[in-house]
Amino acid sequence: MERKASTARSDLEEILADETAEPKALPLSLLQDITGDFSDDQQIGSGGFAVVYKGMIGNRAVAVKRLSNALMDETEFHREVQCLMRVKHKNVVRFLGYCADRQGSMEEFDKKLVMADVHERLLCFEYIPKGSLDKYIMDASREWGTCYKIIKGICEGLQYLHENHIVHLDLKPANILLDDNMAPKITDFGLSRCFDENQSRDITKTILGTMGYLAPEHREGGVIAHSADLYSLGVIIIEILTGQKGYQATDDVIESWSDRLEGSQRDTLCKQIRVCYETALECRDFDPKKRPTSALTIVDRLHEMETIQVKNTFKLRAFSSSVKKLRKGAIGILEVDILSARGLVSMKDKEGGLTDPYCVVKYGEKWVRTGTLFATAVPQWNEQYTWNVLDLNTVVTVAVFDDCHLSSSHGGDDHQMGKVRIRLATLETNRMYTQHYPLMVLTRTGLKKTGELHLAVRFTCRSWAKMLATYGKPLPPTIHIHHTDPITMPQVDPLWLQAEAVQRMVTRLARAEPPLRREVVEYMLDVDPQMFSLRRSQSNFQRIASLYSGATAVAKWFDDICEWKNPLSTILVHVLFLYLVCYPQLILPMVLVLVVMIGVWNYPRRPRNPPHIDTVLSYADQAQPDELEEEFDTFSTSTPDDIVKLRYDRLRSVAGRLQRELGDLAMHAERAQSLLSWRDHRVTPIFIMLSLVVAVVLYWTPLKVVVMVMGLYFLLPSRFRPSRRRTSMVFNLYSRLPSKDDSML
């Protein structure tokens, strides 16, 4: 017997040392020996079904669970051992061995001695020193980092159990132990059920468990399924977050934690708390179908949230480290003096009222706000702000707002009165620009001029060498970081990305003193231009058209040269052309000299002041009322159906014209492709033979002669060329080439 006990002790020591070792059957004598014959001094816990003792194997501790004979039969014991033998996970308490001992004992019964069977059923586990989760929940000073680690660990442990077809059925804080690192470990599988691979649910008439954690379908109908554990999980998460099982509003839960969170990470951690609490409420839904589909879904949700937060943290750290490097090499100082305003028009509903104006200035990540001046149309702020300039390719934005929160008679959002954007690259170095900038806002009824803002702006250069060197450096990391850290598919949607960015900025600036409200942040960040606007589409079309106006002017000048409208210019062009043909090495220097001449010519016409909002370029004066109504419509639309139908028809018309232009581009490309694709069996051989003849001619003819002949031909006056009213033979041939239009439905 002693030899058997010694062997069992060695086996148990090996199991403790090797985490991959399988649990084994242990003799009762060994468990009695290591627990002092189940001494009361070694007792560390008790419940309705068992008593837990601490046992010592050398210098290692184990936990021995002695089950009650009266409350657990042989089948339930076998079921628990079966479940424990199947699990091995970092978030499930490690099972070391079991003992099922039956001995005969003479006992007195009805004044007679009878031989009775004494059953001993014991389970041996690793010893977890920190105790159970219910004790930690009572700690009012618990930290969120530890709480989140516990929540995530429980979810991962439950995911492992469900993947191994085990339903716990008694998940509660008392059955979750915490190790030295505060990692949770699920224990007590006395009520668990092990399903077959093809089994997902069962029905029982015996309802056991702890009230408050039992799922409604299990408590009332005896349904055993994975969703029952998810209900218990939701209750546990709520307890970890609030210290109690009852429902609380999400915002109240977040507010109760916000004061305990570190300021620099408050936004990130509040989002973690929100996700965890909303997931818990979803798990606690009365309808099992409305709960998460599995524990894996919850784990994936937590991992996805962590991935986004890690990416954002990485971006912020990358930006911060880059900015620190840039700060060491700041190229200059930006000074902005907000002097005054004049002629301000009240944006409130009252007629003839005065404004309560204040200014907000944004440059980079720094936001500043002036004081609010009460009831005046000619405010005098006289406030100065300075920034270190890291890059000239940046913009300072100054906006004026009418404060609607000073008086209780007004309310709602602060009204924007206009803004000024100044790009630092348009400023001359060390020059003070002082001028009145017109303020205007575009509303549903049209363009409204609200006054003028008097600003003084100056950029002072510290080092010309550093300033010029910035033009050869990449843009700041916030602009180009997507090349090294691509955004995920949900972030591809610009509306989602915009809403996420604005929400973070609003949350941060709402804690400023005085706070900046959402409408102010959205106006400063130009949120609205993300939506479709026919006015902006027309403006962008005119911007593109204006870029080609130079090419149009060159074409007209060339036509005048060919027509000899200015004989002196025509003769000079002919001489220059022949000279460049004879000396082609002068072409590039001549082009560069021409660029220099254009730059010198435009110098006296350079802008004297920073450019401001151009109402003509913006099509603000020409926009129709219906176009403005569409531009300021909400998302999703709140417009009546008949107006939406008219807008849709108009959009279809515009899209139809665009579609036709795209079709024409495709047709011309397909015609060029058909020259060699033998779609036309007569044109292709003609083109091939013509190409061969031209190749032979060009091979034997000097290049200078070819260029000279072609140039002189194009410079010929119209009287020596075919009439322009007649299209050329080449154009006629090209227009007859086939495209794939015939194959389109």
XYZ file of C-alpha atoms in Angstrom:
745
model
C 0.000 0.000 0.000
C 2.809 2.387 0.915
C 4.594 1.573 -2.347
C 1.408 2.290 -4.315
C 0.933 5.613 -2.524
C 4.566 6.540 -3.178
C 4.153 5.794 -6.881
C 0.968 7.852 -7.035
C 2.734 10.742 -5.306
C 5.498 10.619 -7.920
C 2.893 10.546 -10.693
C 1.145 13.593 -9.259
C 4.457 15.464 -8.970
C 5.192 14.679 -12.632
C 1.748 15.904 -13.671
C 2.348 19.164 -11.801
C 5.734 19.604 -13.482
C 4.544 18.709 -16.999
C 1.554 20.740 -18.169
C 1.016 18.406 -21.126
C 0.591 15.341 -18.882
C -2.829 13.685 -18.802
C -4.871 13.432 -15.554
C -4.689 10.099 -13.759
C -6.611 8.093 -11.197
C -5.290 8.853 -7.709
C -5.601 6.654 -4.606
C -7.657 7.872 -1.677
C -4.722 7.380 0.681
C -2.619 9.919 -1.237
C -5.337 12.561 -1.145
C -5.890 11.939 2.555
C -2.176 12.248 3.193
C -1.645 15.553 1.365
C -4.714 17.175 2.987
C -4.038 15.998 6.549
C -6.898 13.500 6.326
C -9.184 16.290 5.126
C -8.375 18.470 8.090
C -10.533 21.491 8.786
C -7.345 23.562 8.845
C -6.772 22.701 5.181
C -10.302 23.610 4.098
C -10.304 26.558 1.656
C -13.897 26.511 0.436
C -17.241 24.787 0.645
C -20.550 24.680 -1.163
C -23.740 22.723 -1.442
C -22.123 19.939 -3.462
C -18.546 19.714 -2.178
C -15.804 20.865 0.174
C -12.416 22.000 -1.183
C -9.158 21.324 0.663
C -5.623 22.525 0.078
C -3.047 19.781 -0.351
C 0.746 19.945 -0.490
C 2.937 17.864 -2.817
C 6.475 18.786 -1.893
C 6.564 22.567 -2.249
C 3.634 22.672 -4.689
C 0.012 23.177 -3.677
C -3.046 21.490 -5.170
C -6.786 21.772 -4.554
C -8.724 18.623 -3.652
C -12.482 18.740 -4.119
C -14.369 16.216 -1.960
C -17.840 15.677 -3.378
C -20.911 15.079 -1.246
C -22.271 11.546 -1.445
C -25.810 12.669 -0.726
C -26.092 15.177 -3.569
C -24.139 13.571 -6.427
C -24.722 10.116 -7.853
C -22.344 7.989 -9.881
C -23.633 9.276 -13.237
C -23.080 12.930 -12.397
C -19.570 12.200 -11.128
C -18.671 10.324 -14.306
C -20.071 13.181 -16.381
C -17.952 15.769 -14.579
C -14.783 13.693 -14.922
C -15.563 13.134 -18.593
C -15.838 16.897 -19.177
C -12.674 17.649 -17.216
C -10.653 15.052 -19.120
C -11.551 16.798 -22.401
C -10.456 20.327 -21.478
C -6.998 21.848 -21.400
C -6.909 25.631 -21.783
C -5.233 28.582 -20.107
C -8.625 29.922 -18.972
C -9.929 26.624 -17.590
C -8.641 25.345 -14.260
C -6.180 22.504 -14.830
C -7.460 19.035 -13.907
C -4.799 16.778 -12.315
C -6.616 13.596 -11.332
C -9.630 11.903 -9.780
C -10.502 9.301 -7.183
C -13.573 7.049 -7.025
C -13.169 4.815 -3.977
C -15.653 2.365 -2.504
C -15.006 0.624 0.812
C -17.074 -1.505 3.177
C -17.633 -0.155 6.660
C -19.556 -1.623 9.582
C -22.202 0.867 10.591
C -25.003 0.668 13.144
C -28.457 0.637 11.567
C -31.692 -0.068 13.471
C -29.644 -1.210 16.488
C -27.764 -3.650 14.296
C -24.330 -3.599 12.724
C -24.509 -3.764 8.951
C -21.886 -3.606 6.208
C -22.332 -0.321 4.349
C -20.639 0.885 1.160
C -18.830 4.181 1.692
C -18.236 6.083 -1.560
C -15.507 8.695 -1.812
C -15.448 10.825 -4.955
C -12.661 13.367 -5.206
C -11.199 15.624 -7.866
C -7.715 17.146 -7.845
C -6.951 20.516 -9.493
C -4.169 23.041 -9.664
C -4.226 25.468 -6.747
C -5.357 29.019 -7.639
C -4.187 31.418 -4.891
C -6.229 34.560 -5.595
C -9.596 32.992 -4.932
C -12.779 33.476 -6.929
C -14.012 36.372 -9.036
C -16.912 37.262 -6.730
C -14.444 38.573 -4.145
C -12.697 40.782 -6.711
C -16.012 42.214 -7.923
C -16.631 43.554 -4.418
C -13.431 45.632 -4.663
C -14.533 49.195 -5.461
C -10.984 50.162 -6.533
C -10.720 47.543 -9.285
C -8.864 48.707 -12.396
C -10.327 48.582 -15.875
C -7.253 46.942 -17.409
C -7.628 43.991 -15.041
C -11.390 43.851 -15.566
C -10.990 43.774 -19.339
C -8.370 41.030 -19.058
C -10.784 38.973 -16.943
C -13.712 39.528 -19.338
C -11.651 38.556 -22.358
C -10.226 35.492 -20.576
C -13.687 34.238 -19.577
C -14.912 34.661 -23.163
C -11.924 32.760 -24.564
C -12.320 29.983 -22.000
C -16.035 29.669 -22.775
C -15.266 29.650 -26.500
C -12.892 26.714 -25.917
C -15.520 24.776 -23.954
C -18.179 25.280 -26.618
C -15.796 24.283 -29.405
C -15.253 21.039 -27.475
C -19.048 20.543 -27.194
C -19.222 21.278 -23.452
C -22.007 23.364 -21.892
C -21.039 24.559 -18.406
C -24.549 25.410 -17.076
C -23.244 26.901 -13.803
C -21.158 29.858 -14.920
C -20.957 32.478 -12.153
C -18.263 34.574 -10.416
C -17.854 31.979 -7.644
C -16.899 29.387 -10.282
C -14.224 31.574 -11.879
C -10.855 31.596 -10.128
C -8.064 34.173 -10.506
C -4.385 33.234 -10.607
C -1.402 35.360 -9.553
C -1.560 37.270 -12.863
C -5.317 37.883 -12.472
C -6.021 35.539 -15.384
C -9.475 33.922 -15.002
C -9.921 30.154 -14.912
C -13.326 28.505 -15.228
C -13.973 25.714 -12.733
C -16.742 23.496 -11.237
C -18.092 21.297 -14.028
C -20.516 19.454 -11.752
C -23.569 20.448 -13.813
C -21.858 20.452 -17.203
C -23.024 18.479 -20.211
C -20.768 16.991 -22.870
C -22.466 16.839 -26.267
C -21.666 14.648 -29.217
C -20.260 16.331 -32.315
C -23.660 16.468 -34.009
C -25.569 17.520 -30.875
C -26.235 21.161 -30.050
C -29.009 21.051 -27.428
C -30.828 18.822 -24.940
C -33.822 18.916 -22.588
C -33.741 18.072 -18.887
C -36.387 17.877 -16.201
C -33.882 18.508 -13.409
C -33.184 22.226 -13.168
C -30.035 22.932 -11.184
C -27.916 26.045 -11.042
C -27.712 29.448 -9.393
C -30.638 31.833 -9.613
C -29.737 35.076 -11.288
C -27.355 33.336 -13.682
C -29.752 30.743 -15.119
C -30.950 31.468 -18.640
C -34.758 31.853 -18.881
C -35.136 28.994 -21.376
C -33.163 26.669 -19.087
C -34.952 27.759 -15.915
C -38.445 27.468 -17.395
C -38.098 24.806 -20.077
C -35.008 22.821 -19.159
C -33.306 23.670 -22.457
C -29.576 22.928 -22.425
C -27.676 24.824 -25.139
C -24.636 27.049 -25.617
C -26.890 30.113 -25.447
C -27.541 29.344 -21.755
C -23.856 29.915 -20.983
C -23.911 33.152 -22.989
C -26.727 34.448 -20.775
C -24.640 33.704 -17.667
C -21.638 35.367 -19.329
C -23.666 38.550 -19.882
C -24.648 38.683 -16.199
C -21.004 38.199 -15.145
C -19.737 40.982 -17.430
C -22.395 43.357 -16.082
C -21.319 42.487 -12.533
C -17.673 43.160 -13.381
C -18.569 46.539 -14.884
C -21.136 47.731 -12.342
C -20.669 45.573 -9.247
C -24.278 44.351 -9.465
C -26.548 42.279 -11.703
C -29.185 44.932 -12.431
C -29.534 46.979 -15.617
C -27.983 50.441 -15.912
C -27.900 52.856 -18.832
C -24.780 52.507 -20.970
C -23.809 56.159 -20.586
C -24.137 55.894 -16.794
C -21.789 52.899 -16.743
C -19.215 54.706 -18.884
C -19.487 57.839 -16.754
C -18.929 55.812 -13.573
C -15.636 54.563 -15.027
C -14.426 57.721 -16.804
C -13.025 59.415 -13.692
C -10.913 56.341 -12.917
C -9.360 56.127 -16.390
C -6.077 57.643 -17.464
C -6.664 60.897 -19.305
C -4.501 60.141 -22.346
C -6.325 56.850 -22.990
C -9.794 57.768 -21.749
C -11.444 57.736 -25.185
C -10.007 54.338 -26.105
C -10.875 52.737 -22.772
C -14.396 54.202 -22.759
C -14.950 52.569 -26.128
C -13.803 49.241 -24.664
C -16.254 49.644 -21.792
C -19.077 50.508 -24.194
C -18.421 47.454 -26.382
C -18.218 45.126 -23.368
C -21.388 46.465 -21.750
C -23.425 46.449 -24.960
C -22.247 42.884 -25.609
C -23.320 41.903 -22.086
C -26.784 43.386 -22.616
C -27.044 41.488 -25.883
C -26.082 38.238 -24.103
C -28.743 38.850 -21.460
C -31.561 39.104 -23.975
C -34.602 37.016 -23.017
C -34.783 35.596 -26.554
C -31.856 33.186 -27.184
C -31.993 33.964 -30.919
C -31.119 37.616 -30.241
C -27.986 36.744 -28.278
C -24.594 36.455 -30.006
C -24.426 33.311 -32.100
C -21.476 31.954 -30.125
C -18.703 32.844 -27.712
C -16.427 33.009 -30.755
C -18.495 35.940 -32.048
C -17.822 37.850 -28.823
C -14.097 37.049 -28.895
C -13.879 38.180 -32.526
C -15.668 41.403 -31.596
C -13.118 42.109 -28.865
C -10.196 41.245 -31.142
C -11.531 43.503 -33.899
C -11.899 46.380 -31.442
C -8.347 45.818 -30.163
C -6.981 45.697 -33.727
C -8.539 49.047 -34.609
C -7.324 50.589 -31.352
C -3.802 49.204 -31.797
C -3.696 50.608 -35.336
C -4.917 53.976 -34.140
C -2.421 53.908 -31.259
C 0.352 53.017 -33.678
C -0.641 55.860 -35.964
C -0.765 58.320 -33.082
C 2.618 57.148 -31.820
C 4.064 57.319 -35.322
C 2.646 60.803 -35.705
C 3.891 61.890 -32.281
C 7.409 60.578 -32.855
C 7.510 62.179 -36.292
C 6.222 65.459 -34.913
C 8.878 65.416 -32.189
C 11.534 65.054 -34.857
C 9.931 67.822 -36.869
C 9.647 70.118 -33.864
C 13.392 69.985 -33.460
C 13.610 71.360 -36.981
C 10.721 73.851 -36.981
C 11.178 76.112 -39.979
C 9.440 79.185 -38.605
C 6.684 80.793 -36.562
C 3.112 81.606 -37.568
C 1.506 84.632 -35.917
C -2.253 85.181 -36.160
C -3.776 88.338 -34.679
C -7.577 88.289 -34.415
C -8.179 92.016 -34.290
C -11.845 92.771 -34.833
C -14.902 92.362 -37.031
C -17.399 94.774 -38.499
C -20.901 94.684 -39.884
C -21.751 91.357 -38.266
C -25.298 90.204 -38.957
C -27.134 88.334 -36.216
C -27.750 84.688 -37.079
C -30.406 84.262 -34.385
C -34.112 84.245 -35.117
C -34.777 87.679 -33.648
C -34.978 90.557 -36.115
C -32.556 93.425 -35.751
C -30.725 91.702 -32.918
C -27.010 91.834 -32.237
C -24.572 88.961 -32.325
C -22.668 87.282 -29.511
C -19.578 86.459 -31.590
C -16.507 84.401 -30.830
C -13.701 83.038 -33.020
C -12.164 79.581 -33.280
C -8.710 79.099 -34.796
C -7.337 75.740 -35.902
C -3.803 75.050 -37.042
C -2.617 71.459 -37.099
C -3.817 69.714 -33.962
C -4.023 72.913 -31.922
C -7.421 74.574 -31.470
C -7.921 77.930 -29.729
C -11.069 79.888 -28.944
C -11.480 83.564 -28.188
C -13.850 84.916 -25.607
C -17.469 85.643 -26.498
C -18.371 89.323 -26.767
C -21.955 90.024 -25.787
C -24.431 91.864 -28.071
C -22.174 93.633 -30.558
C -21.841 93.926 -34.324
C -18.309 95.380 -34.135
C -16.392 93.145 -31.704
C -12.811 93.964 -30.735
C -10.871 90.854 -29.701
C -7.231 91.914 -30.175
C -5.934 88.438 -29.355
C -2.696 86.996 -30.704
C -1.712 83.343 -31.153
C 1.531 81.781 -32.344
C 2.464 78.325 -33.608
C 5.657 76.594 -34.599
C 5.513 75.861 -38.325
C 6.713 72.420 -39.364
C 5.608 72.486 -42.993
C 4.491 75.241 -45.350
C 1.953 72.937 -46.985
C -0.482 73.569 -44.118
C -3.579 75.704 -43.620
C -4.722 77.876 -40.732
C -8.509 78.172 -40.391
C -10.281 81.009 -38.576
C -14.068 80.862 -38.147
C -16.595 83.173 -36.494
C -19.641 81.838 -34.618
C -22.697 83.405 -33.031
C -23.026 82.033 -29.488
C -26.553 80.757 -28.818
C -25.942 79.497 -25.276
C -25.395 82.734 -23.377
C -29.077 83.395 -22.878
C -31.698 80.879 -21.880
C -34.126 82.427 -24.375
C -32.010 81.050 -27.207
C -30.848 77.539 -27.614
C -29.739 75.026 -30.120
C -26.487 75.029 -32.024
C -24.088 77.936 -32.338
C -24.504 79.534 -35.781
C -21.538 79.757 -38.137
C -20.924 83.194 -39.640
C -18.124 82.315 -42.035
C -14.505 81.265 -42.034
C -11.154 82.169 -43.532
C -8.578 79.656 -44.754
C -4.991 80.750 -45.329
C -2.395 78.402 -46.782
C 1.039 79.242 -45.439
C 2.697 78.561 -48.794
C 0.881 81.622 -50.206
C 2.454 83.953 -47.621
C 5.637 85.872 -48.251
C 8.296 85.392 -45.614
C 8.513 87.955 -42.791
C 5.675 90.068 -44.192
C 2.685 91.119 -42.089
C -0.634 90.759 -43.941
C -3.371 92.924 -42.445
C -6.743 93.070 -44.152
C -10.478 92.583 -43.779
C -11.718 89.201 -44.980
C -15.370 88.979 -46.053
C -17.438 86.521 -44.038
C -20.153 84.579 -45.819
C -22.149 81.409 -45.326
C -24.073 79.340 -47.819
C -27.571 78.471 -46.636
C -30.621 76.817 -48.134
C -31.830 80.215 -49.323
C -28.545 81.210 -50.956
C -25.318 83.024 -50.186
C -25.479 85.262 -47.128
C -22.832 87.878 -46.309
C -22.454 88.219 -42.560
C -19.728 90.846 -42.153
C -15.945 91.184 -42.301
C -13.164 89.794 -40.124
C -10.014 91.830 -39.523
C -6.922 89.611 -39.284
C -3.180 90.106 -39.204
C -1.072 87.126 -40.301
C 2.684 86.742 -40.566
C 5.037 83.850 -41.228
C 8.551 84.361 -39.879
C 11.277 82.090 -41.182
C 13.909 80.795 -38.767
C 16.078 79.014 -41.306
C 15.900 79.352 -45.071
C 17.859 76.140 -45.510
C 15.377 74.111 -43.433
C 12.411 75.794 -45.095
C 13.614 74.964 -48.603
C 14.549 71.440 -47.518
C 10.924 70.717 -46.520
C 9.878 70.898 -50.181
C 11.910 67.771 -50.831
C 10.559 65.834 -47.846
C 7.453 63.604 -47.792
C 4.203 64.927 -46.430
C 3.475 64.595 -42.685
C 2.629 61.045 -41.516
C -1.077 61.768 -41.078
C -1.316 62.170 -44.849
C 0.816 59.338 -46.200
C 0.623 56.738 -43.423
C -1.992 54.744 -45.348
C 0.796 53.596 -47.691
C 2.524 51.694 -44.874
C -0.547 50.897 -42.765
C -3.527 50.246 -45.065
C -6.979 50.928 -43.670
C -9.404 48.030 -43.283
C -12.405 47.382 -45.505
C -14.985 49.002 -43.156
C -12.855 52.153 -43.205
C -12.968 52.355 -47.009
C -16.385 53.964 -46.688
C -15.572 57.694 -46.372
C -18.783 58.371 -44.433
C -17.816 55.788 -41.791
C -14.276 57.108 -41.578
C -15.499 60.695 -41.365
C -18.011 59.948 -38.605
C -15.392 58.066 -36.578
C -12.830 60.875 -36.873
C -15.350 63.605 -36.046
C -16.661 61.698 -33.024
C -13.171 61.360 -31.569
C -12.414 65.023 -32.124
C -15.752 66.101 -30.624
C -15.173 63.946 -27.547
C -11.736 65.457 -26.988
C -12.704 69.093 -27.556
C -15.904 68.832 -25.506
C -13.688 68.591 -22.406
C -11.873 71.830 -23.253
C -12.576 75.004 -21.318
C -14.609 76.582 -22.762
C -15.869 73.493 -24.643
C -16.169 73.322 -28.417
C -19.466 71.781 -29.485
C -20.093 69.321 -32.277
C -21.444 71.884 -34.760
C -18.268 73.959 -34.336
C -15.976 70.982 -34.901
C -17.917 69.801 -37.958
C -17.820 73.269 -39.529
C -14.089 73.659 -38.908
C -13.355 70.198 -40.347
C -15.492 70.709 -43.493
C -17.656 67.658 -42.875
C -20.458 68.580 -45.297
C -18.425 68.540 -48.573
C -18.372 64.734 -48.399
C -21.985 64.688 -49.637
C -23.037 65.165 -53.270
C -23.607 68.719 -54.459
C -24.533 69.704 -57.999
C -23.121 73.175 -57.296
C -19.717 71.772 -56.356
C -19.807 69.428 -59.349
C -20.317 72.387 -61.688
C -17.551 74.280 -59.921
C -15.115 71.375 -60.267
C -15.986 71.070 -63.965
C -15.152 74.743 -64.473
C -11.875 74.259 -62.593
C -10.907 71.485 -64.988
C -12.002 73.538 -67.996
C -9.917 76.505 -66.838
C -6.819 74.306 -66.730
C -7.181 73.658 -70.464
C -7.729 77.317 -71.319
C -3.972 77.713 -71.749
C -3.891 74.939 -74.343
C -6.808 76.602 -76.118
C -4.933 79.915 -76.187
C -1.827 78.223 -77.630
C -3.940 76.578 -80.342
C -5.460 79.943 -81.285
C -2.010 81.574 -81.362
C -0.715 78.787 -83.627
C -3.689 79.266 -85.940
C -2.922 83.004 -86.142
C 0.692 82.171 -87.020
C -0.437 79.885 -89.832
C -2.828 82.534 -91.165
C -0.065 85.212 -91.174
C -2.225 87.592 -89.155
C 0.991 89.011 -87.720
C 3.636 88.580 -90.457
C 6.558 89.499 -88.208
C 5.611 86.856 -85.619
C 5.052 84.264 -88.336
C 8.474 84.910 -89.882
C 10.155 84.677 -86.466
C 8.399 81.370 -85.759
C 9.518 79.939 -89.123
C 13.106 81.015 -88.528
C 13.080 79.620 -84.985
C 11.622 76.338 -86.219
C 14.270 75.887 -88.920
C 17.000 76.837 -86.456
C 15.855 74.255 -83.889
C 15.594 71.573 -86.572
C 19.185 72.215 -87.548
C 20.388 72.424 -83.937
C 18.090 70.106 -81.882
C 20.410 70.293 -78.863
C 19.007 73.783 -78.232
C 15.396 72.616 -77.818
C 15.532 71.880 -74.066
C 17.450 75.071 -73.144
C 14.983 77.053 -75.257
C 12.024 75.532 -73.394
C 13.585 76.322 -70.018
C 14.314 79.898 -71.089
C 10.682 80.209 -72.122
C 9.597 78.982 -68.666
C 11.827 81.611 -67.055
C 10.352 84.344 -69.232
C 6.794 83.320 -68.321
C 7.675 83.367 -64.616
C 9.269 86.814 -64.873
C 6.298 88.072 -66.887
C 3.849 86.906 -64.176
C 5.853 88.314 -61.241
C 4.289 91.825 -61.329
C 0.868 90.141 -61.490
C 1.431 87.951 -58.429
C -1.238 87.993 -55.654
C -0.652 90.793 -53.173
C -2.797 89.174 -50.474
C -3.573 85.581 -49.542
C -6.369 84.166 -51.710
C -9.788 84.028 -50.095
C -13.064 82.265 -50.832
C -14.065 82.906 -54.446
C -17.840 83.002 -54.820
C -17.598 82.865 -58.632
C -15.342 79.814 -58.582
C -17.627 78.196 -55.982
C -20.756 78.860 -58.076
C -22.295 80.249 -54.888
C -24.060 83.147 -56.645
C -25.352 81.026 -59.532
C -26.697 78.069 -57.553
C -30.429 77.469 -57.886
C -32.602 77.167 -54.742
C -33.416 73.525 -55.462
C -29.706 72.717 -55.824
C -29.008 74.290 -52.431
C -31.928 72.423 -50.860
C -30.412 69.197 -52.144
C -26.947 70.141 -50.888
C -28.185 70.854 -47.360
C -30.501 67.860 -47.208
C -29.911 65.416 -44.371
C -28.517 61.917 -44.768
C -30.706 59.986 -45.200
C -33.031 62.398 -46.997
C -35.956 64.135 -45.300
C -37.330 65.632 -48.536
C -40.830 64.755 -49.840
C -40.982 61.930 -52.371
C -42.007 64.082 -55.342
C -38.978 66.372 -54.944
C -36.677 63.386 -54.464
C -38.056 61.986 -57.723
C -37.266 65.232 -59.569
C -33.730 65.248 -58.158
C -33.270 61.634 -59.105
C -34.382 62.314 -62.677
C -31.968 65.243 -62.878
C -29.155 63.110 -61.542
C -29.996 60.414 -64.092
C -29.776 63.011 -66.851
C -26.346 64.176 -65.676
C -25.167 60.602 -65.266
C -26.498 59.787 -68.746
C -24.367 62.512 -70.311
C -21.343 61.326 -68.372
C -22.090 57.767 -69.446
C -22.259 58.843 -73.084
C -18.900 60.619 -72.827
C -17.312 57.520 -71.308
C -18.797 55.457 -74.125
C -17.290 57.815 -76.719
C -13.860 57.516 -75.092
C -14.134 53.728 -75.159
C -15.264 53.830 -78.809
C -12.248 55.899 -79.907
C -9.853 53.589 -78.064
C -11.471 50.513 -79.641
C -11.211 52.075 -83.112
C -7.484 52.583 -82.636
C -7.192 49.008 -81.384
C -9.085 47.670 -84.411
C -6.335 48.862 -86.782
C -4.351 45.727 -85.956
C -7.064 43.383 -84.679
C -8.482 42.532 -88.161
C -11.993 43.517 -87.193
C -12.172 45.223 -90.595
C -10.567 42.862 -93.126
C -9.825 45.656 -95.587
C -8.505 48.457 -93.355
C -6.017 46.331 -91.406
C -3.978 45.145 -94.453
C -4.010 48.694 -95.860
C -2.705 50.042 -92.531
C -0.011 47.349 -92.361
C 1.211 48.082 -95.902
C 1.139 51.833 -95.252
C 3.139 51.365 -92.037
C 5.711 49.311 -93.942
C 6.087 51.988 -96.623
C 6.424 54.767 -94.025
C 9.015 52.713 -92.127
C 11.122 52.308 -95.284
C 10.831 56.016 -96.115
C 11.781 57.072 -92.589
C 14.711 54.651 -92.621
C 16.244 56.155 -95.754
C 15.259 59.780 -95.106
C 17.180 61.871 -92.531
C 15.113 62.718 -89.452
C 15.767 66.442 -89.818
C 14.259 66.406 -93.312
C 11.153 64.579 -92.084
C 10.633 67.002 -89.196
C 11.214 70.017 -91.433
C 8.725 68.852 -94.081
C 6.051 68.048 -91.492
C 6.584 71.327 -89.649
C 6.428 73.439 -92.784
C 3.289 71.603 -93.852
C 1.518 72.453 -90.597
C 2.757 76.052 -90.830
C 1.350 76.491 -94.326
C -1.386 79.105 -94.664
C -4.858 77.748 -95.178
C -4.921 78.892 -98.828
C -2.217 76.339 -99.655
C -3.947 73.498 -97.815
C -7.244 71.691 -98.414
C -10.334 73.548 -97.271
C -11.069 73.184 -93.584
C -14.671 72.590 -94.413
C -13.644 69.233 -95.796
C -12.512 66.635 -93.316
C -9.171 64.989 -93.918
C -8.817 61.537 -95.407
C -7.166 60.254 -92.221
C -10.099 61.440 -90.108
C -12.569 59.876 -92.526
C -10.708 56.566 -92.368
C -10.559 56.654 -88.561
C -14.270 57.428 -88.216
C -15.096 54.333 -90.293
C -13.154 51.953 -88.066
C -15.360 49.479 -86.155
C -15.796 49.535 -82.362
C -17.602 47.229 -79.940
C -20.762 49.333 -79.836
C -22.501 46.701 -81.966
C -21.872 44.097 -79.242
C -23.498 46.167 -76.495
C -27.000 45.389 -75.267
